[in-house]
Short mmCIF file of C-alpha atoms in Angstrom, two decimals:
data_model
loop_
_atom_site.label_atom_id
_atom_site.label_comp_id
_atom_site.label_asym_id
_atom_site.label_seq_id
_atom_site.Cartn_x
_atom_site.Cartn_y
_atom_site.Cartn_z
CA MET A 181 6.55 22.59 4.97
CA LYS A 182 8.84 24.27 2.99
CA SER A 183 7.74 24.27 -1.57
CA GLU A 184 11.54 23.44 -2.33
CA LYS A 185 11.62 20.36 0.15
CA VAL A 186 7.83 19.54 -1.12
CA ALA A 187 9.22 19.21 -4.43
CA LYS A 188 13.08 17.91 -4.55
CA GLY A 189 10.63 14.65 -1.97
CA ALA A 190 8.41 14.49 -5.27
CA VAL A 191 11.34 14.29 -7.45
CA TYR A 192 12.99 11.41 -4.73
CA LEU A 193 9.11 9.74 -4.44
CA THR A 194 9.08 9.54 -8.49
CA VAL A 195 12.34 8.38 -9.64
CA GLN A 196 11.55 5.80 -6.29
CA SER A 197 7.53 4.90 -7.70
CA ILE A 198 10.07 4.55 -11.83
CA ILE A 199 12.46 1.88 -10.43
CA GLY A 200 9.91 0.44 -8.19
CA TYR A 201 7.01 0.50 -10.65
CA PHE A 202 9.48 -1.49 -12.87
CA PHE A 203 9.97 -4.05 -10.39
CA LEU A 204 6.53 -4.98 -10.42
CA PHE A 205 5.45 -4.51 -14.10
CA LEU A 206 9.03 -7.38 -14.12
CA PHE A 207 7.90 -9.64 -11.48
CA TYR A 208 4.71 -9.58 -13.44
CA MET A 209 5.34 -10.18 -16.55
CA LEU A 210 7.52 -13.04 -15.67
CA ILE A 211 5.77 -14.83 -13.11
CA ALA A 212 3.09 -15.17 -15.57
CA ARG A 213 5.23 -17.45 -17.45
CA ILE A 214 6.55 -19.52 -14.84
CA PHE A 215 3.08 -20.05 -13.11
CA ASN A 216 0.94 -21.52 -14.79
CA PRO A 217 -2.98 -18.84 -14.71
CA THR A 218 -3.54 -20.95 -11.16
CA GLN A 219 -0.74 -20.62 -9.83
CA VAL A 220 -0.69 -16.97 -10.31
CA GLY A 221 -4.64 -17.51 -9.48
CA GLN A 222 -2.82 -19.12 -5.53
CA LEU A 223 -0.60 -16.14 -5.67
CA SER A 224 -3.41 -13.41 -6.12
CA ILE A 225 -4.94 -14.92 -2.58
CA LEU A 226 -2.16 -15.29 -0.94
CA LEU A 227 -1.44 -11.84 -0.43
CA LEU A 228 -5.12 -11.21 -0.27
CA VAL A 229 -4.00 -12.94 3.20
CA SER A 230 -0.84 -10.72 3.61
CA SER A 231 -3.27 -7.54 2.77
CA PHE A 232 -5.68 -8.84 5.18
CA PHE A 233 -2.96 -9.16 7.50
CA MET A 234 -1.01 -6.24 7.37
CA LEU A 235 -4.81 -4.41 8.26
CA SER A 236 -3.23 -5.07 12.02
CA ASN A 237 -1.39 -1.52 11.67
CA LEU A 238 -4.31 0.12 12.54
CA SER A 239 -2.89 3.15 9.93
CA LEU A 240 -0.70 4.43 12.55
CA GLN A 241 1.95 5.53 10.42
CA PHE A 242 -0.48 8.30 9.10
CA ILE A 243 -0.41 10.10 12.86
CA LEU A 244 3.20 10.63 12.83
CA GLN A 245 3.59 12.07 9.04
CA LYS A 246 0.21 14.52 10.56
CA TYR A 247 1.66 15.75 14.05
CA ILE A 248 5.65 14.71 13.16
CA PRO A 249 5.89 18.23 10.48
CA LYS A 250 3.17 20.30 12.89
CA TYR A 251 6.04 19.53 16.08
CA VAL A 252 8.50 20.01 13.72
CA GLU A 253 7.38 23.10 12.92
CA ASP A 254 6.71 25.15 15.74
CA GLY A 255 9.77 23.90 17.95
CA ARG A 256 9.06 20.95 19.43
CA GLN A 257 11.54 18.15 17.57
CA ASN A 258 12.62 17.08 20.17
CA GLU A 259 8.89 15.94 21.22
CA THR A 260 7.93 14.09 18.78
CA GLY A 261 9.81 10.84 19.63
CA SER A 262 7.22 10.42 22.68
CA ILE A 263 4.50 10.02 19.55
CA ILE A 264 6.63 8.07 17.66
CA ARG A 265 6.58 5.65 21.54
CA ALA A 266 3.05 5.53 21.34
CA ALA A 267 2.28 4.06 18.25
CA LEU A 268 4.68 2.10 17.90
CA ILE A 269 3.57 0.14 21.30
CA ILE A 270 -0.18 -0.26 20.21
CA LEU A 271 1.42 -1.28 16.58
CA ILE A 272 3.51 -4.10 17.90
CA SER A 273 0.82 -4.86 20.62
CA VAL A 274 -2.10 -4.91 17.61
CA SER A 275 0.37 -7.02 15.02
CA THR A 276 1.83 -9.40 16.97
CA SER A 277 -1.01 -10.37 18.76
CA PHE A 278 -2.49 -11.26 15.05
CA LEU A 279 0.59 -12.76 13.90
CA ILE A 280 0.36 -15.54 16.91
CA ILE A 281 -3.24 -16.16 16.62
CA LEU A 282 -2.54 -16.82 12.70
CA VAL A 283 0.17 -19.15 13.28
CA LEU A 284 -1.11 -20.85 15.53
CA PHE A 285 -4.05 -21.96 13.16
CA ASN A 286 -2.00 -21.98 10.37
CA ALA A 287 -3.30 -24.98 9.17
CA GLN A 288 -6.97 -23.67 9.14
CA LEU A 289 -6.54 -20.74 7.84
CA SER A 290 -4.59 -22.95 4.90
CA ILE A 291 -8.11 -24.82 4.56
CA PHE A 292 -10.00 -21.94 4.71
CA VAL A 293 -8.18 -20.67 2.07
CA PHE A 294 -7.00 -22.82 -0.01
CA GLY A 295 -8.75 -25.52 0.51
CA SER A 296 -6.73 -28.27 1.93
CA THR A 297 -3.44 -27.67 4.48
CA SER A 298 -0.69 -27.95 1.24
CA GLU A 299 -0.36 -23.89 1.16
CA THR A 300 0.73 -24.12 5.31
CA TRP A 301 4.61 -22.89 4.33
CA PRO A 302 3.48 -20.23 2.09
CA LEU A 303 0.93 -18.49 4.45
CA VAL A 304 2.87 -18.85 7.88
CA LEU A 305 5.67 -16.97 5.25
CA ILE A 306 3.91 -14.30 4.16
CA LEU A 307 2.22 -13.73 7.48
CA VAL A 308 5.30 -13.19 9.39
CA ALA A 309 6.56 -11.28 6.20
CA SER A 310 3.58 -9.32 6.53
CA PHE A 311 4.47 -8.40 9.87
CA PHE A 312 8.05 -7.33 9.75
CA LEU A 313 5.97 -4.97 6.68
CA ASN A 314 3.85 -3.42 8.95
CA LEU A 315 7.06 -2.39 10.90
CA SER A 316 8.39 -0.36 7.79
CA LEU A 317 4.64 1.03 6.81
CA PHE A 318 5.97 2.65 10.41
CA PHE A 319 9.00 4.03 10.34
CA GLY A 320 7.98 5.28 6.48
CA GLY A 321 5.68 7.20 8.12
CA ALA A 322 8.01 8.43 10.51
CA MET A 323 10.55 9.02 7.55
CA LEU A 324 7.77 10.88 5.58
CA GLY A 325 7.10 13.41 8.14
CA TYR A 326 10.54 13.88 8.84
CA GLY A 327 11.03 14.75 5.44
CA MET A 328 13.08 12.32 5.04
CA PHE A 329 12.11 11.46 1.17
CA LYS A 330 15.12 10.06 0.23
CA GLU A 331 15.57 8.06 2.67
CA ILE A 332 11.40 6.39 2.08
CA ALA A 333 12.54 6.26 -1.39
CA ILE A 334 15.46 3.93 -0.72
CA GLN A 335 13.41 2.42 1.80
CA ASN A 336 10.75 1.36 -1.05
CA ILE A 337 13.63 0.31 -3.41
CA LEU A 338 14.88 -2.24 -1.35
CA ASN A 339 12.38 -3.27 0.07
CA ILE A 340 10.51 -4.38 -3.37
CA GLY A 341 13.42 -4.80 -4.95
CA VAL A 342 15.32 -7.31 -3.18
CA SER A 343 11.15 -9.16 -2.63
CA ARG A 344 10.81 -9.70 -6.16
CA ILE A 345 14.15 -10.15 -7.53
CA LEU A 346 14.57 -12.76 -5.01
CA ALA A 347 10.48 -14.55 -5.45
CA ILE A 348 11.51 -14.99 -9.51
CA SER A 349 14.98 -16.28 -8.55
CA LEU A 350 13.67 -19.13 -6.83
CA ALA A 351 10.48 -19.51 -8.55
CA ILE A 352 12.66 -20.69 -11.70
CA MET A 353 14.05 -23.02 -9.23
CA GLY A 354 10.55 -24.88 -8.85
CA LEU A 355 9.43 -23.42 -5.50
CA GLY A 356 6.27 -21.97 -6.14
CA LEU A 357 4.19 -20.04 -3.64
CA VAL A 358 6.98 -21.03 -0.73
CA ALA A 359 9.69 -18.36 -3.25
CA VAL A 360 6.86 -15.68 -3.52
CA ALA A 361 6.42 -15.84 -0.38
CA THR A 362 10.07 -16.37 1.56
CA GLY A 363 10.96 -13.15 -1.41
CA TRP A 364 9.16 -11.20 0.67
CA LEU A 365 9.96 -12.12 4.07
CA ILE A 366 13.97 -11.02 3.36
CA ALA A 367 12.74 -8.09 1.96
CA ALA A 368 10.67 -7.24 4.86
CA ILE A 369 13.41 -7.69 7.70
CA SER A 370 16.04 -6.19 5.40
CA ALA A 371 13.59 -2.91 4.98
CA VAL A 372 12.97 -2.79 8.53
CA LEU A 373 17.22 -3.08 9.62
CA TYR A 374 17.39 -0.28 7.16
CA SER A 375 14.90 2.06 8.34
CA ILE A 376 16.04 1.24 12.26
CA PHE A 377 19.28 2.20 11.03
CA VAL A 378 18.12 5.88 9.08
CA LEU A 379 15.40 6.70 11.65
CA ARG A 380 18.41 5.76 14.63
CA HIS A 381 19.16 9.10 15.57
CA LYS A 382 15.09 9.98 15.87
CA PHE A 383 14.22 7.18 18.19
CA GLN A 384 14.25 9.35 20.93
CA LEU A 385 11.43 7.72 22.51
CA LYS A 386 10.04 9.42 25.67
CA GLU A 387 6.09 9.17 27.20
CA GLY A 388 4.28 12.90 26.64
CA PHE A 389 1.51 12.07 23.92
CA SER A 390 -1.55 9.68 24.89
CA ILE A 391 -2.20 6.16 23.11
CA LYS A 392 -6.12 7.53 23.54
CA LYS A 393 -5.63 10.57 20.96
CA VAL A 394 -3.57 8.45 18.83
CA LEU A 395 -6.41 5.93 18.63
CA GLU A 396 -8.88 8.85 18.03
CA PHE A 397 -6.57 10.39 15.33
CA SER A 398 -5.76 6.40 13.76
CA LEU A 399 -8.95 4.62 14.04
CA PRO A 400 -11.56 6.70 12.25
CA VAL A 401 -8.59 6.75 9.53
CA HIS A 402 -7.91 3.27 9.81
CA VAL A 403 -12.06 2.87 8.76
CA LEU A 404 -11.31 4.27 5.95
CA SER A 405 -7.32 2.08 5.24
CA ILE A 406 -10.34 -1.34 6.54
CA ILE A 407 -12.67 -0.07 3.43
CA LEU A 408 -10.14 0.69 0.66
CA PHE A 409 -8.41 -3.06 1.53
CA ILE A 410 -12.17 -3.89 0.87
CA GLN A 411 -12.86 -2.44 -2.45
CA GLY A 412 -8.86 -3.43 -3.86
CA TRP A 413 -9.05 -6.76 -2.91
CA VAL A 414 -13.85 -7.46 -3.84
CA ASP A 415 -13.55 -8.36 -6.68
CA ILE A 416 -10.73 -11.29 -6.51
CA ALA A 417 -13.16 -12.54 -2.60
CA ILE A 418 -16.18 -12.13 -4.15
CA LEU A 419 -15.08 -14.13 -7.94
CA TYR A 420 -13.31 -16.94 -5.34
CA ALA A 421 -16.21 -17.44 -3.26
CA LEU A 422 -18.30 -17.66 -6.75
CA ALA A 423 -15.98 -20.31 -7.09
CA ILE A 424 -14.86 -18.64 -10.50
CA ASP A 425 -12.32 -20.93 -12.34
CA LEU A 426 -8.58 -19.87 -10.70
CA SER A 427 -7.39 -20.19 -12.99
CA ASP A 428 -9.09 -16.98 -14.68
CA ILE A 429 -8.92 -15.10 -11.66
CA GLY A 430 -5.44 -15.35 -12.22
CA THR A 431 -5.54 -13.83 -15.38
CA TYR A 432 -8.22 -11.18 -14.07
CA TYR A 433 -5.28 -10.28 -11.15
CA LEU A 434 -2.64 -10.10 -13.08
CA VAL A 435 -4.29 -7.28 -15.75
CA ALA A 436 -5.22 -5.46 -12.76
CA SER A 437 -2.26 -5.70 -11.32
CA GLY A 438 -0.57 -3.98 -14.95
CA VAL A 439 -2.80 -1.20 -14.78
CA MET A 440 -1.92 -0.39 -11.44
CA VAL A 441 1.41 0.83 -13.02
CA LEU A 442 -0.12 4.12 -14.15
CA SER A 443 -0.42 5.07 -10.62
CA ILE A 444 3.80 5.61 -10.48
CA PHE A 445 2.43 9.72 -11.86
CA TYR A 446 -0.22 9.85 -8.71
CA ILE A 447 1.08 8.11 -6.09
CA PRO A 448 3.91 9.88 -5.60
CA ILE A 449 3.43 12.95 -5.58
CA SER A 450 0.51 11.87 -2.85
CA MET A 451 2.93 11.06 -0.27
CA VAL A 452 4.92 14.09 -0.09
CA ILE A 453 1.40 16.48 0.20
CA LEU A 454 -0.14 15.23 3.10
CA PRO A 455 2.89 16.65 5.57
CA ALA A 456 3.09 19.64 3.06
CA LEU A 457 -0.75 20.05 3.67
CA ALA A 458 -0.93 19.23 7.36
CA SER A 459 2.15 22.04 7.56
CA ARG A 460 -0.11 24.26 5.08
CA TYR A 461 -3.12 23.82 6.87
CA THR A 462 -1.63 24.24 10.48
CA GLN A 463 -0.14 27.75 8.78
CA LEU A 464 -2.27 29.26 7.54
CA GLY A 465 -5.67 27.42 7.10
CA ALA A 466 -7.34 26.03 4.78
CA LYS A 467 -6.91 28.20 2.31
CA GLY A 468 -2.96 27.60 2.30
CA MET A 469 -3.98 24.07 1.13
CA SER A 470 -6.22 25.57 -2.21
CA PRO A 471 -3.24 26.41 -4.56
CA MET A 472 -1.75 23.15 -3.80
CA ALA A 473 -4.77 20.36 -3.95
CA GLU A 474 -5.01 23.00 -7.32
CA THR A 475 -1.71 22.22 -8.29
CA TYR A 476 -1.84 17.99 -7.70
CA ILE A 477 -5.91 18.01 -10.28
CA ARG A 478 -4.23 19.85 -12.70
CA ILE A 479 -1.00 17.92 -13.16
CA VAL A 480 -2.47 14.28 -12.88
CA SER A 481 -5.44 15.35 -15.51
CA LYS A 482 -3.20 15.97 -18.21
CA ILE A 483 -1.66 13.09 -17.99
CA LEU A 484 -3.63 10.52 -16.41
CA ILE A 485 -6.39 11.08 -18.49
CA PRO A 486 -4.95 11.18 -22.39
CA LEU A 487 -2.77 8.06 -21.06
CA GLY A 488 -5.54 6.17 -19.61
CA PHE A 489 -7.53 6.17 -22.57
CA SER A 490 -4.49 5.41 -25.15
CA PHE A 491 -4.03 1.91 -23.00
CA ALA A 492 -7.96 1.11 -22.66
CA ALA A 493 -7.93 1.23 -26.71
CA LEU A 494 -4.37 -0.72 -27.16
CA SER A 495 -5.45 -3.19 -24.17
CA SER A 496 -5.63 -6.81 -25.78
CA THR A 497 -2.09 -5.99 -27.32
CA ALA A 498 -0.37 -4.36 -24.37
CA ILE A 499 -1.70 -7.77 -22.48
CA GLU A 500 0.08 -10.20 -24.46
CA VAL A 501 2.99 -7.83 -25.02
CA ALA A 502 3.64 -7.97 -21.55
CA PHE A 503 2.18 -11.00 -20.23
CA GLY A 504 1.43 -13.09 -23.02
CA PRO A 505 -1.41 -14.39 -25.11
CA GLN A 506 -3.27 -16.65 -22.88
CA TYR A 507 -4.68 -13.63 -20.94
CA THR A 508 -6.02 -11.28 -23.33
CA SER A 509 -9.52 -12.83 -22.02
CA GLY A 510 -8.98 -9.72 -19.38
CA ALA A 511 -8.52 -7.34 -22.44
CA ILE A 512 -12.10 -5.54 -20.97
CA PRO A 513 -11.61 -5.56 -17.40
CA PHE A 514 -7.77 -3.60 -18.30
CA ALA A 515 -10.15 -1.44 -20.23
CA LEU A 516 -12.03 0.19 -18.25
CA LEU A 517 -9.32 0.51 -15.68
CA ALA A 518 -7.38 2.07 -17.70
CA ALA A 519 -9.45 4.50 -18.70
CA THR A 520 -11.48 5.25 -15.25
CA ILE A 521 -7.05 5.42 -13.60
CA ILE A 522 -7.77 9.21 -12.50
CA ALA A 523 -10.42 8.62 -10.23
CA PRO A 524 -8.05 7.08 -7.87
CA ALA A 525 -5.79 10.08 -7.69
CA LEU A 526 -8.56 12.19 -7.38
CA VAL A 527 -9.70 10.52 -4.40
CA LEU A 528 -6.40 10.13 -2.71
CA LEU A 529 -6.20 13.91 -2.86
CA MET A 530 -9.72 13.82 -1.24
CA VAL A 531 -7.88 11.52 1.58
CA ASN A 532 -4.97 13.12 2.03
CA ILE A 533 -7.20 16.79 2.54
CA ILE A 534 -9.53 15.41 5.22
CA GLN A 535 -6.57 13.85 7.53
CA SER A 536 -4.70 16.88 7.11
CA ILE A 537 -7.23 18.90 8.51
CA GLY A 538 -7.59 16.05 11.39
CA ASP A 539 -11.43 15.53 10.87
CA THR A 540 -11.09 11.90 9.57
CA LYS A 541 -13.79 10.80 10.85
CA PRO A 542 -16.04 11.36 7.49
CA LEU A 543 -13.75 9.29 5.67
CA ILE A 544 -15.74 6.26 7.61
CA ILE A 545 -18.85 7.70 5.97
CA ILE A 546 -17.65 8.23 2.48
CA GLY A 547 -16.00 4.93 2.14
CA ALA A 548 -18.73 2.92 3.97
CA ALA A 549 -20.91 4.49 0.35
CA SER A 550 -18.24 3.43 -1.91
CA SER A 551 -16.94 0.67 -0.77
CA ILE A 552 -21.17 -1.48 -0.46
CA THR A 553 -21.24 0.22 -3.64
CA ASP A 554 -18.41 -1.63 -4.96
CA ILE A 555 -19.89 -5.35 -3.24
CA VAL A 556 -23.15 -4.92 -5.07
CA LEU A 557 -21.74 -3.94 -8.25
CA VAL A 558 -18.82 -6.82 -8.94
CA THR A 559 -21.58 -8.82 -7.57
CA ALA A 560 -23.30 -8.12 -9.83
CA PHE A 561 -21.88 -8.30 -12.91
CA ALA A 562 -19.85 -11.61 -11.87
CA SER A 563 -22.98 -13.46 -11.19
CA SER A 564 -24.05 -12.99 -14.52
CA PHE A 565 -20.85 -14.39 -16.20
#
């Protein structure tokens, strides 16, 4: 993949991230004022369920980002449909089965998650939305593989913008969690329809790519995705399991989400460089990836280190302005997360490099060690307070 195309793609995805994080930040600012802290805590649990369901995608989008550019570089673009077909069969089979099981037992799931059956409808809606989000993520992987950076930027903006605007509009009407789940569902369906439209000429689905080969690549990567899911949600899950008040969980969730606005400075670049690194590795080997990796480290370090410490120093003020004075008790976790924001940026680069090489098994060991450490530390600190 040419450097000019990579640079142009980074611009598209940076603009998309700016717009996307604007919608995200606006959503959290407004929802903090529409919902009380306890409802925000329930929202965090609902989105935890959504993220759990989305593990049924088996990280299949990454094999598209790996092999589609490789086939295109080798002049075998007509054969990329076989990769999409094999991966899509797996995705639909697994996600559909998972959805049917959870919907059939939604009452039990509601009792397990919320302690009553009062939130069954939000759960059903968010599960169906998550099914379509899996499809949207899959098609997004195909777009990245083909270098369709403008199209995936539009897809992401469409999904984030529609979901948040609808959720806020319906929440103002007093629909509570149903408002959020409905917004997510309509936006996810819209994103899938858009994706099918822009990829319609690429969908020359044919046999030829082994399902076994898809799983051999995707499952080790997916183990890492599971580990990242644990790391991303273990704090909320442990706080909930330890019977911490939902209002405190809501406060923590809001401030943790607020810090994520800083990821605008590294996620767009990381999305672009995975297919680019795979292409460089195919052509030049490991040495071909070094200049791109070094540039990434230099850029994110110069931006995130000073910005992260600035946010940490102004944590109380930032929280009060963004979410209101009732959430300033989350100043310490906000400061810690902001000051260390460079760490996930570097981890993401490491994951991209390993995926580009194609030997994804080391990710399991690395991720498992990190995840165990995370669980132990969160549990220890949460039990102390």
